[in-house]
PDB file of C-alpha atoms in Angstrom:
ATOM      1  CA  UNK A   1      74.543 101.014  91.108  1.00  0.00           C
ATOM      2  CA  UNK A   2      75.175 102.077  94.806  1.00  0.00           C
ATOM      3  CA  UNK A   3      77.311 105.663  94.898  1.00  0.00           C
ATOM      4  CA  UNK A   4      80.158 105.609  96.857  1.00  0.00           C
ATOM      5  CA  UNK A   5      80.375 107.357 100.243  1.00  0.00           C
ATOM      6  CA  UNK A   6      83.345 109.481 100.719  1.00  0.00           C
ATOM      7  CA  UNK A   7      85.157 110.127 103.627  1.00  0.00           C
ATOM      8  CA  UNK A   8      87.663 113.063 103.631  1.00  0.00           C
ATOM      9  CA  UNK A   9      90.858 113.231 105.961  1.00  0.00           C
ATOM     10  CA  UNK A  10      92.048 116.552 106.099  1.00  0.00           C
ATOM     11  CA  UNK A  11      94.407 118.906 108.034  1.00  0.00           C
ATOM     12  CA  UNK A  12      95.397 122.255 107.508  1.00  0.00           C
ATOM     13  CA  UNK A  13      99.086 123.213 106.635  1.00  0.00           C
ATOM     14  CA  UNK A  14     100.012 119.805 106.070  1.00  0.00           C
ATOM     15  CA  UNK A  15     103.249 118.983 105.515  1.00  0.00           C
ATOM     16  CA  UNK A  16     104.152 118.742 102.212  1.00  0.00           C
ATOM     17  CA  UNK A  17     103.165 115.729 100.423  1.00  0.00           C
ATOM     18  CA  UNK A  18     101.666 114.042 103.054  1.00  0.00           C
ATOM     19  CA  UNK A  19      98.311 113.200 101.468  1.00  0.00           C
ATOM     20  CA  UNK A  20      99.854 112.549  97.848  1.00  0.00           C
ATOM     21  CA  UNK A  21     101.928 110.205  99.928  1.00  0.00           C
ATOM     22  CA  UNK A  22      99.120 108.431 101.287  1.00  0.00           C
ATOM     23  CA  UNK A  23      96.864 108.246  98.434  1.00  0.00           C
ATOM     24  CA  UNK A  24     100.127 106.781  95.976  1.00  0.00           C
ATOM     25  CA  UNK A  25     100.358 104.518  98.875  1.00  0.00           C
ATOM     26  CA  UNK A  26      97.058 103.181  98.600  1.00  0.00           C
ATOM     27  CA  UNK A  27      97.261 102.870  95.045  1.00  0.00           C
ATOM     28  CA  UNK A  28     100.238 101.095  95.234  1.00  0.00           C
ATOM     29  CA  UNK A  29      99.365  98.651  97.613  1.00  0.00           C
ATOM     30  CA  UNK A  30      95.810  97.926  95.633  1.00  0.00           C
ATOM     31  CA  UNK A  31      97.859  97.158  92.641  1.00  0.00           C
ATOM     32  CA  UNK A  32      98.686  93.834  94.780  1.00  0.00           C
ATOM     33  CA  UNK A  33      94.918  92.797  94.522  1.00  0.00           C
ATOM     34  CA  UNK A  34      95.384  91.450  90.739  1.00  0.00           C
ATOM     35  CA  UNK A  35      97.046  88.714  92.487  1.00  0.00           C
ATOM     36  CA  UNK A  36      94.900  88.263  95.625  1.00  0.00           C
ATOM     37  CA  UNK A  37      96.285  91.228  97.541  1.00  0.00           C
ATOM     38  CA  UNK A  38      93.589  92.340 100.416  1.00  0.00           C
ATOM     39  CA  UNK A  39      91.154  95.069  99.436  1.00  0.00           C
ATOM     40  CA  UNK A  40      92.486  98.453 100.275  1.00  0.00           C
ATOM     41  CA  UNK A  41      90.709 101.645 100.813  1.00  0.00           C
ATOM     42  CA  UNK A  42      90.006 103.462  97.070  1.00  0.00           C
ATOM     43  CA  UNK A  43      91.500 106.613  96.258  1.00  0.00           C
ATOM     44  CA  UNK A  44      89.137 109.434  95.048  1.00  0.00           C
ATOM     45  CA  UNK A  45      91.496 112.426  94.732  1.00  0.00           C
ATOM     46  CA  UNK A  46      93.733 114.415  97.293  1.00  0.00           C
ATOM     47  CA  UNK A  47      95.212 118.117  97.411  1.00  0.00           C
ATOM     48  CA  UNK A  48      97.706 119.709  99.644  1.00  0.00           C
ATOM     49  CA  UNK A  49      95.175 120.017 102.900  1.00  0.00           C
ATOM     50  CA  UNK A  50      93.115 116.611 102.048  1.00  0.00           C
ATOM     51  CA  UNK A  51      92.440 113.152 100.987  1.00  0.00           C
ATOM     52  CA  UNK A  52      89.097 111.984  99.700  1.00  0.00           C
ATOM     53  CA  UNK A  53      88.492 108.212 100.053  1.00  0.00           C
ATOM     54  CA  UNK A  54      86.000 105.892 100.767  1.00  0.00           C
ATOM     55  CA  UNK A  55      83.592 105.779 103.593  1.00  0.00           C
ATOM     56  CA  UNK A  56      84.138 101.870 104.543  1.00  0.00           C
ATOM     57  CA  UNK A  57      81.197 100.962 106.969  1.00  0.00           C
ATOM     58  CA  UNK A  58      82.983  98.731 109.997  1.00  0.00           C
ATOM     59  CA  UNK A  59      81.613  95.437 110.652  1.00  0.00           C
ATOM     60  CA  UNK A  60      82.794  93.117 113.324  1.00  0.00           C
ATOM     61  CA  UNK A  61      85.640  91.136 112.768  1.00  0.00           C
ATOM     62  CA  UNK A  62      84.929  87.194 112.232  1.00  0.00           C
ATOM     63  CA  UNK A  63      88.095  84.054 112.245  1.00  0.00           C
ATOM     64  CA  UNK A  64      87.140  83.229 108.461  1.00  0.00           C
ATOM     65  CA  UNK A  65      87.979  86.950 107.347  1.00  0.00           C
ATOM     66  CA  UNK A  66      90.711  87.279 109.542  1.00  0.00           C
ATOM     67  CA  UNK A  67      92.272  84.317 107.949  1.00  0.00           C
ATOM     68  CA  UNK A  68      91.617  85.368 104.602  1.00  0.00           C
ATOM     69  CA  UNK A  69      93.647  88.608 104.950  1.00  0.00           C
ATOM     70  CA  UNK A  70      96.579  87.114 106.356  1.00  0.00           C
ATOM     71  CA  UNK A  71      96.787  85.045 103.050  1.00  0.00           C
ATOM     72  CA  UNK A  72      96.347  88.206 101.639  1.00  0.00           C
ATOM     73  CA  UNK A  73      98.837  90.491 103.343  1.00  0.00           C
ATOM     74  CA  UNK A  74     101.454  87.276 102.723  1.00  0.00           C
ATOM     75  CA  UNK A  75     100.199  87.502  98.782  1.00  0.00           C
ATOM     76  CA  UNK A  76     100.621  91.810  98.734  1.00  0.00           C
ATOM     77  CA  UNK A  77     104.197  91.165 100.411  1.00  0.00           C
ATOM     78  CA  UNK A  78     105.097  89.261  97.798  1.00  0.00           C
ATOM     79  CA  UNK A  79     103.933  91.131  95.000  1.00  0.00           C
ATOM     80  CA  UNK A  80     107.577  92.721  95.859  1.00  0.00           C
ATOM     81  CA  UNK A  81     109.083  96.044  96.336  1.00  0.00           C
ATOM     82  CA  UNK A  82     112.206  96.633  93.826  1.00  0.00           C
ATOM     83  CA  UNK A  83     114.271  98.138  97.152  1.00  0.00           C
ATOM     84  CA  UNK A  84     114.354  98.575 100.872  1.00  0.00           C
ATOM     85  CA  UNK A  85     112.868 102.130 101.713  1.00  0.00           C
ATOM     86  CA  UNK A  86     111.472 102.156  98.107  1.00  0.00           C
ATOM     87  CA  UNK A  87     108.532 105.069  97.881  1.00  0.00           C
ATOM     88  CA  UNK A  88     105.147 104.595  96.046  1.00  0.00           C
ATOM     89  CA  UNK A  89     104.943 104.234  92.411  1.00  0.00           C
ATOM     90  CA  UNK A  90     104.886 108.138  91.290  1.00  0.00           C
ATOM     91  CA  UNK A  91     105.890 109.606  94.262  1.00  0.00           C
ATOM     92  CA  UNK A  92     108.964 111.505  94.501  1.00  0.00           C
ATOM     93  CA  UNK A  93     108.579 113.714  97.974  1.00  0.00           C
ATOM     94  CA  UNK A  94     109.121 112.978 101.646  1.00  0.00           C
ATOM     95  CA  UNK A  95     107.556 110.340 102.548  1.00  0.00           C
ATOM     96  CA  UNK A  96     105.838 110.270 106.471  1.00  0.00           C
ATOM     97  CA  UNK A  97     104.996 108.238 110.008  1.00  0.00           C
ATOM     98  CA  UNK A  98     102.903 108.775 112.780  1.00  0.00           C
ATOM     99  CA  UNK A  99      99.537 110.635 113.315  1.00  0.00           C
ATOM    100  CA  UNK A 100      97.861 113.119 111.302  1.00  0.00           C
ATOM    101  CA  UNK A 101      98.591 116.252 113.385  1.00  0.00           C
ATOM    102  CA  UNK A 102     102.046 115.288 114.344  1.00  0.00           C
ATOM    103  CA  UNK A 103     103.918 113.117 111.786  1.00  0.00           C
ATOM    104  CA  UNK A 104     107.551 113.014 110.866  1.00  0.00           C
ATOM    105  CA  UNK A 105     109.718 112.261 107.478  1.00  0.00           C
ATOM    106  CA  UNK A 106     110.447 108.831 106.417  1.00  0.00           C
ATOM    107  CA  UNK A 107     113.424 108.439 104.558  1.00  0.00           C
ATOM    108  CA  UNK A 108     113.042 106.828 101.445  1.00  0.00           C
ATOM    109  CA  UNK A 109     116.211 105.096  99.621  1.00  0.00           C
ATOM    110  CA  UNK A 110     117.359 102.423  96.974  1.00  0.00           C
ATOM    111  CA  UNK A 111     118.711 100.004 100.008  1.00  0.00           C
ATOM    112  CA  UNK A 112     119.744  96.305  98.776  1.00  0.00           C
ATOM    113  CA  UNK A 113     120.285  94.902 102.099  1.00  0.00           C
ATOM    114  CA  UNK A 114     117.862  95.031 105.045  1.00  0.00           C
ATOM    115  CA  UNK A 115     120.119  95.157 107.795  1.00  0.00           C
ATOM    116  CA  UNK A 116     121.299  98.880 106.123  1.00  0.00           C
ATOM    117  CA  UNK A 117     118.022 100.027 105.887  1.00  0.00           C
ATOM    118  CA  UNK A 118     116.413  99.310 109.016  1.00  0.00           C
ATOM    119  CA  UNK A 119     119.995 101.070 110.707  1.00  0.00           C
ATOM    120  CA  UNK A 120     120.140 103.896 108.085  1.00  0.00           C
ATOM    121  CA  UNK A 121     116.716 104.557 106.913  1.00  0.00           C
ATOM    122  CA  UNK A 122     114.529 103.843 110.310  1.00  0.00           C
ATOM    123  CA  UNK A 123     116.170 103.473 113.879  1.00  0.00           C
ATOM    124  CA  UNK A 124     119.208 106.392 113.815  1.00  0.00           C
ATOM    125  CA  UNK A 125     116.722 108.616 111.665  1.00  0.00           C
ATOM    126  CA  UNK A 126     114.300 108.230 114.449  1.00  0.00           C
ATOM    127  CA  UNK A 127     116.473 108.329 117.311  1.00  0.00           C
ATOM    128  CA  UNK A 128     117.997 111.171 116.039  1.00  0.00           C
ATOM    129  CA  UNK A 129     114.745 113.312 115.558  1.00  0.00           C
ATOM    130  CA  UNK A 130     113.388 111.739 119.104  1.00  0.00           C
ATOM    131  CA  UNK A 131     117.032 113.652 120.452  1.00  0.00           C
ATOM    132  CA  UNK A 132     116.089 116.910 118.625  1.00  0.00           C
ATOM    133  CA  UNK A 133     113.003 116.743 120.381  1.00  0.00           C
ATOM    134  CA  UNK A 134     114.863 116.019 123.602  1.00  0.00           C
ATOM    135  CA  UNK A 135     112.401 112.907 124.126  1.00  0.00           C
ATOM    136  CA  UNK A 136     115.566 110.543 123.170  1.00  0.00           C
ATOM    137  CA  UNK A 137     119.591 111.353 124.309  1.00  0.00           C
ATOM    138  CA  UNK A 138     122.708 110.097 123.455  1.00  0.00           C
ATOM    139  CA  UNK A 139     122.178 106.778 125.384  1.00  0.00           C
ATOM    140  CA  UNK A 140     119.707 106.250 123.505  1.00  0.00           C
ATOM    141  CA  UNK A 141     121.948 106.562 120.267  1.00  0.00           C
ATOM    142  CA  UNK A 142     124.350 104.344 121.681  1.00  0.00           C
ATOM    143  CA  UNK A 143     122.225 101.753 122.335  1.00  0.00           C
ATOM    144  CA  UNK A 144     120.499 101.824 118.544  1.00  0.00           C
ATOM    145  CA  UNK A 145     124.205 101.521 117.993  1.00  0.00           C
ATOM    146  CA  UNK A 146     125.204  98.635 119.824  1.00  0.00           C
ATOM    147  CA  UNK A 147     121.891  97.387 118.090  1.00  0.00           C
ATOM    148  CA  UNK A 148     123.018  97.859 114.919  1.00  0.00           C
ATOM    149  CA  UNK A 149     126.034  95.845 115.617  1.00  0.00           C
ATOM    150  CA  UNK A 150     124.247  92.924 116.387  1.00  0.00           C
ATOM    151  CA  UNK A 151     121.518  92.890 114.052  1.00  0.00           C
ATOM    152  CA  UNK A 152     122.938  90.366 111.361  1.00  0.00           C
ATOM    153  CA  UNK A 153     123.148  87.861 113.560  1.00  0.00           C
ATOM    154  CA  UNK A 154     119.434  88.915 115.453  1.00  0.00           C
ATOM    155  CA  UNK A 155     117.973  88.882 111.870  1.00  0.00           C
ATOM    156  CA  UNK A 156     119.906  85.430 110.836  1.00  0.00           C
ATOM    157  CA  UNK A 157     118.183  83.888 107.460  1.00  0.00           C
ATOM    158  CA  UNK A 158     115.598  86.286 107.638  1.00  0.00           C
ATOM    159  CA  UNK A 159     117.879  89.186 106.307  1.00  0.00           C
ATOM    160  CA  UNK A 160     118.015  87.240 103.383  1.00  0.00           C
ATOM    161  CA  UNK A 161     114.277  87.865 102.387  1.00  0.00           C
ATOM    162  CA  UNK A 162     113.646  90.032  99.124  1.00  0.00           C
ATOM    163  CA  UNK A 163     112.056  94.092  99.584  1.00  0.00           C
ATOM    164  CA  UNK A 164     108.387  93.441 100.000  1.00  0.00           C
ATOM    165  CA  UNK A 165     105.147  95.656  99.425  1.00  0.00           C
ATOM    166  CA  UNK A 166     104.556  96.718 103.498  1.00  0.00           C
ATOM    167  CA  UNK A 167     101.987  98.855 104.534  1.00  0.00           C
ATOM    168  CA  UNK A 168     104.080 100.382 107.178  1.00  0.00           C
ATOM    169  CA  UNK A 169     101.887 100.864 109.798  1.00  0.00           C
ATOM    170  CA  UNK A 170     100.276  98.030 110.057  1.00  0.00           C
ATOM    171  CA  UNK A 171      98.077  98.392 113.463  1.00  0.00           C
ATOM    172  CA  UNK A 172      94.586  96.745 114.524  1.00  0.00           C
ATOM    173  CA  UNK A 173      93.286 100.590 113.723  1.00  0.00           C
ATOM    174  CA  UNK A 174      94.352 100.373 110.473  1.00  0.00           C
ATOM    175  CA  UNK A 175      92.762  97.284 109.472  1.00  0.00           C
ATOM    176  CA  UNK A 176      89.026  97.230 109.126  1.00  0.00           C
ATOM    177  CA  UNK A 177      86.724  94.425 108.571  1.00  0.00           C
ATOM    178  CA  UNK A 178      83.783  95.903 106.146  1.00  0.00           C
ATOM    179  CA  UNK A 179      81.347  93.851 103.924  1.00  0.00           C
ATOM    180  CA  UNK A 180      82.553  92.415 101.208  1.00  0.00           C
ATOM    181  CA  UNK A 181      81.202  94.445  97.947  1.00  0.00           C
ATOM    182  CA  UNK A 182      78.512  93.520  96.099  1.00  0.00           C
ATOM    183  CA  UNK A 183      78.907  90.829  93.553  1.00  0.00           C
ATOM    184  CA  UNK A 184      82.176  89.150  94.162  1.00  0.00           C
ATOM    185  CA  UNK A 185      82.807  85.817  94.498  1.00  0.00           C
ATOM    186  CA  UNK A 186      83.539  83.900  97.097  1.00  0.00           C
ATOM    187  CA  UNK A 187      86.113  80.544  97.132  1.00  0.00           C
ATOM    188  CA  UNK A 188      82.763  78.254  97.139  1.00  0.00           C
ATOM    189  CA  UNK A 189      81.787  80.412  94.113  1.00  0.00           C
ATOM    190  CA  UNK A 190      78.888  82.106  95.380  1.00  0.00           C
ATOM    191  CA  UNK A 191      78.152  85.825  95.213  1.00  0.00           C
ATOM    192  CA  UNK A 192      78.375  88.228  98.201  1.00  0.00           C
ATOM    193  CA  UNK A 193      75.229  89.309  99.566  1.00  0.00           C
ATOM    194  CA  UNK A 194      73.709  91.884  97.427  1.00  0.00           C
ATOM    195  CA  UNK A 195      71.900  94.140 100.220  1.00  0.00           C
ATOM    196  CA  UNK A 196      73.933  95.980 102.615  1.00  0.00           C
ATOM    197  CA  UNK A 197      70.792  96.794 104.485  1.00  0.00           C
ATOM    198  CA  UNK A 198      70.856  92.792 105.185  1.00  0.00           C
ATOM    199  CA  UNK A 199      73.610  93.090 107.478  1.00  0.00           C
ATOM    200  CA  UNK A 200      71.979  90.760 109.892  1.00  0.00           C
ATOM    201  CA  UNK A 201      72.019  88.151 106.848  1.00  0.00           C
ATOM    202  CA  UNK A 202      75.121  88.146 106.824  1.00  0.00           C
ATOM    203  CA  UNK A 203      77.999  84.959 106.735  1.00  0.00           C
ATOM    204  CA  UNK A 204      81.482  84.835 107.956  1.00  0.00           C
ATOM    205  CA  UNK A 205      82.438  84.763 104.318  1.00  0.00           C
ATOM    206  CA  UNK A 206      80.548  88.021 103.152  1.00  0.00           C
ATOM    207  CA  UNK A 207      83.440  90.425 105.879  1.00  0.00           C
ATOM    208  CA  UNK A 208      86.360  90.314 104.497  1.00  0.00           C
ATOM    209  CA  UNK A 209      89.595  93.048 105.444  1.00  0.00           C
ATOM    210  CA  UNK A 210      90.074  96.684 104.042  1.00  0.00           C
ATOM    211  CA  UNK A 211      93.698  98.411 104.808  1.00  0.00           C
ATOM    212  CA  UNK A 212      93.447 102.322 105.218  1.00  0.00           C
ATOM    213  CA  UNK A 213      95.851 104.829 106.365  1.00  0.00           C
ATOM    214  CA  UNK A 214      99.544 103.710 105.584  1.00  0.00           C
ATOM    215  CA  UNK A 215     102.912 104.159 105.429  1.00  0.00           C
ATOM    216  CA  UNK A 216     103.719 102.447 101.982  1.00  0.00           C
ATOM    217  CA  UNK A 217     107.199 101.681 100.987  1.00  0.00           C
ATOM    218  CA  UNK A 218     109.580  98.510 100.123  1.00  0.00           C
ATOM    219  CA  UNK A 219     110.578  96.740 103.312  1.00  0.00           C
ATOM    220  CA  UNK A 220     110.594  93.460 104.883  1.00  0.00           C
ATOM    221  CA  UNK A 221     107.501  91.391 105.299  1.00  0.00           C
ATOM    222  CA  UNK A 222     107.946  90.606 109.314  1.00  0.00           C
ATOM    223  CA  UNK A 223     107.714  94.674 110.024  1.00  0.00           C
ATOM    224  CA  UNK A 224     103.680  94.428 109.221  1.00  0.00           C
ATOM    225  CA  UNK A 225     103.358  91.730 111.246  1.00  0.00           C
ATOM    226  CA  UNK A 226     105.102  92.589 114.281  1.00  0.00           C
ATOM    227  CA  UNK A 227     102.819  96.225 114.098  1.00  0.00           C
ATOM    228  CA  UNK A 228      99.699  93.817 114.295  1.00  0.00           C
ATOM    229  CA  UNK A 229     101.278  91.995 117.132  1.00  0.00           C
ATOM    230  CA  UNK A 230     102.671  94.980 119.386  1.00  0.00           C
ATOM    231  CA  UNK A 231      99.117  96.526 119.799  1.00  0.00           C
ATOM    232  CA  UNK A 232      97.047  93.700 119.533  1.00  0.00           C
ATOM    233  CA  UNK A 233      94.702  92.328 117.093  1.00  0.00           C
ATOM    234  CA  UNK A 234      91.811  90.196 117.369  1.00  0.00           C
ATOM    235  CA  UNK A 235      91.868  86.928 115.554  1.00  0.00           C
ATOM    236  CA  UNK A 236      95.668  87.398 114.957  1.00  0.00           C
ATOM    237  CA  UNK A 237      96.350  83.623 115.347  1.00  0.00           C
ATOM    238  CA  UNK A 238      93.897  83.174 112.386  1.00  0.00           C
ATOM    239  CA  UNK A 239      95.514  85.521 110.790  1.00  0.00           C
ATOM    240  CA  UNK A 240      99.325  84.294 111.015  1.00  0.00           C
ATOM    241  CA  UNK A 241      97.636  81.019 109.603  1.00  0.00           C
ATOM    242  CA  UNK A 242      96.839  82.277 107.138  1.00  0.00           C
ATOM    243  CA  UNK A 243      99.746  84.097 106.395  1.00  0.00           C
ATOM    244  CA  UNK A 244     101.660  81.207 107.001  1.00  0.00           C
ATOM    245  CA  UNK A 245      99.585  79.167 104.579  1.00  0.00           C
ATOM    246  CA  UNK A 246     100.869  81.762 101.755  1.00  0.00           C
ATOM    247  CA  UNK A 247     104.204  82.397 102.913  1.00  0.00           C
ATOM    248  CA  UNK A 248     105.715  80.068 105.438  1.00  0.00           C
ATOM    249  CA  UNK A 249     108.282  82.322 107.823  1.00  0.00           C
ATOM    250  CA  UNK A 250     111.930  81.956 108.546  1.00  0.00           C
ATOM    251  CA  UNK A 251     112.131  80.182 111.869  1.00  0.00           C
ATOM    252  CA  UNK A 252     112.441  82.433 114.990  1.00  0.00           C
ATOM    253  CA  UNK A 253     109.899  84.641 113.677  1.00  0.00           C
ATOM    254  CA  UNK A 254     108.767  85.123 117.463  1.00  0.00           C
ATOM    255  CA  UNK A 255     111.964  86.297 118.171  1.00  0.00           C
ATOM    256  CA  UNK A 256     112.722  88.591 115.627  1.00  0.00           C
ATOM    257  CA  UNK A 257     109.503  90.570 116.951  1.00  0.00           C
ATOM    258  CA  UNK A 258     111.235  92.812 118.984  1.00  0.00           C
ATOM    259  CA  UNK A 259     113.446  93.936 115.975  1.00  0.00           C
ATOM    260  CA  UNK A 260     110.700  94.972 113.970  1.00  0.00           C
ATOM    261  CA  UNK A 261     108.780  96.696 116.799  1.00  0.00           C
ATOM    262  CA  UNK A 262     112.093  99.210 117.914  1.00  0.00           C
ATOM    263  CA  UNK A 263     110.931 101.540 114.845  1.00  0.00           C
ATOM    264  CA  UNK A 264     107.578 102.030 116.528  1.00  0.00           C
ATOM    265  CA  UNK A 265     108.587 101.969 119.574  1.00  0.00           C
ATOM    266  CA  UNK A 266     111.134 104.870 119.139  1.00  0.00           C
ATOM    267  CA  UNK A 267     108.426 106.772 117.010  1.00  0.00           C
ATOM    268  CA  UNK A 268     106.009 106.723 119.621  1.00  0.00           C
ATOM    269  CA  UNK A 269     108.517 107.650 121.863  1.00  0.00           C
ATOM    270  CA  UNK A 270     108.971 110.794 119.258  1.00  0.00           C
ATOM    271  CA  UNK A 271     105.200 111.516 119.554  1.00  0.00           C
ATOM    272  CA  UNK A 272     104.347 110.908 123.134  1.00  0.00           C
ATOM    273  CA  UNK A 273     107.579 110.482 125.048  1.00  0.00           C
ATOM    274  CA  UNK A 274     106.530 109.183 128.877  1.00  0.00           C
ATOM    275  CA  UNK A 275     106.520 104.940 129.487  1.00  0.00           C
ATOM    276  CA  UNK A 276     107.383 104.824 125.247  1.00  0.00           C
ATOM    277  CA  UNK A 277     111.321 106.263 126.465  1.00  0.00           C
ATOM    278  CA  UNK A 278     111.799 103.276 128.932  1.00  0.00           C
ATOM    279  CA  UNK A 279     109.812 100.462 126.471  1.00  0.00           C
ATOM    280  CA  UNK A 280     112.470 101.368 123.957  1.00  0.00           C
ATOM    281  CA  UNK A 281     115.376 101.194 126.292  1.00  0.00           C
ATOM    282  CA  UNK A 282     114.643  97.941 127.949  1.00  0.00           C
ATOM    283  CA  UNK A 283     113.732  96.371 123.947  1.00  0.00           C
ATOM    284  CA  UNK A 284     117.320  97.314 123.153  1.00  0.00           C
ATOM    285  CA  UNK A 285     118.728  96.132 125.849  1.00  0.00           C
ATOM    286  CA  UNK A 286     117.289  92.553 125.677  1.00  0.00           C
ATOM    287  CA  UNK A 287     118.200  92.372 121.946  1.00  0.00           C
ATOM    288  CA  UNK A 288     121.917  92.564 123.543  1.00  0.00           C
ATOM    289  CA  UNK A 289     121.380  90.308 126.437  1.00  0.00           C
TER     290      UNK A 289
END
């Protein structure tokens, strides 16, 4: 039996919760792999300054596994969320975005209606902490507002979708293609390759997808996939075939991308300020146009 490698992510004086948020997460999304959910990073055991997981050892990415985990990320949506801005199972603190030195609080709620919860629970929260930090003003506000406003007409059918499982922060970084473990089978029914010191052995079908580092909660499916299209992602048409293999998407996905992408947007805008200001401002303002 090959031990696992850990890999611990750690910070001291870390907000409250942060790392029991991330490790439910984890958990939480994994429980989506008893019905074809991709792998996700495993969970060894976490404290108030750390999180122990897995050491996953990158591989490069390849269009089979790419493919493969958008039919999985369209099969962990679906596994479901009970609410909008629903927290991990077991997890009952704040819940957190952003980087590991600098994040901020999440809200977390019991929202029926997406439209609510992206206003209430994600852009004013965000705007309103990016004004504190006097990175974001009262324009700024004003035009989340006038947003708002619009935003059951922007979202059209597509605010009609059911709370799904979401990652949350759903970047190229936070996707990593590994070898698939030892001993599972593949679609053609044949086993993985048993030697990781084989790499060079290796077939398409033997890399498969491994999520790390999220921002778990109940949202709406389109918010993952507009993360893995605002920063790039290689393969990502192989990808949204497979996704849309799964889980066919309203029509007009495209442009509901920018929708999805305004919670980022503004948080980076939180974080680093600079260019993110005006990229917000000039996404709100073609929403209106």
């Amino acid at each position: 039996m090959v031990r696992m490698q850990i890999y611990r992510k750690s910070r001291i004086s870390a907000p409250q919760g942060f790392f029991e948020c991330e490790g439910r997460g984890l958990q939480w999304l994994a429980q989506a792999q008893q019905a074809g959910g991709p792998r996700v990073v495993e969970v060894v055991d976490w404290s108030e300054n750390y999180l122990n997981i897995e050491r996953v050892q990158e591989r490069q990415a390849t269009a089979d596994a790419a493919y493969n985990f958008g039919a999985a990320l369209a099969k962990m949506h679906d596994f479901g969320a009970q609410y909008f801005g629903q927290a991990p199972d077991r997890y009952h603190g704040t819940c957190w975005f952003g980087p590991l030195q600098d994040p901020v609080p999440m809200d977390t709620g019991s929202w029926t209606d997406v439209v609510t919860y992206l206003v209430e629970g994600r852009l004013i929260p965000m705007v309103k902490i990016g004004m504190s930090r006097f990175e974001l003003n009262d324009y700024d506000l004003q035009l989340t507002q006038d947003v708002a406003q619009a935003l059951p007409e922007l979202l059209g059918k597509a605010a009609d979708d059911k709370p799904a499982r979401v990652h949350g922060d759903l970047w190229a970084g936070n996707v990593m293609f590994t070898q698939r473990k030892p001993g599972q089978i593949d679609e053609d029914g044949t086993k993985t390759n048993s030697s990781a010191n084989q790499s060079h052995q290796l077939r398409d079908t033997d890399i498969e997808a491994v999520l790390i580092d999220p921002a778990a909660h109940g949202g709406h499916r389109e918010e993952d996939l507009a993360m893995l299209h605002l920063f790039g992602m290689r393969h990502l048409d192989a990808i949204m075939e497979g996704y849309q293999r799964v889980h066919p998407l309203k029509a007009g996905f495209e442009q509901r991308l920018t929708i999805w992408q305004l919670y980022p947007i503004a948080g980076h805008a939180v974080f680093f300020g600079g260019g993110y200001v005006n990229q917000y401002r000039s996404m709100c303002r073609s929403l209106l146009r």
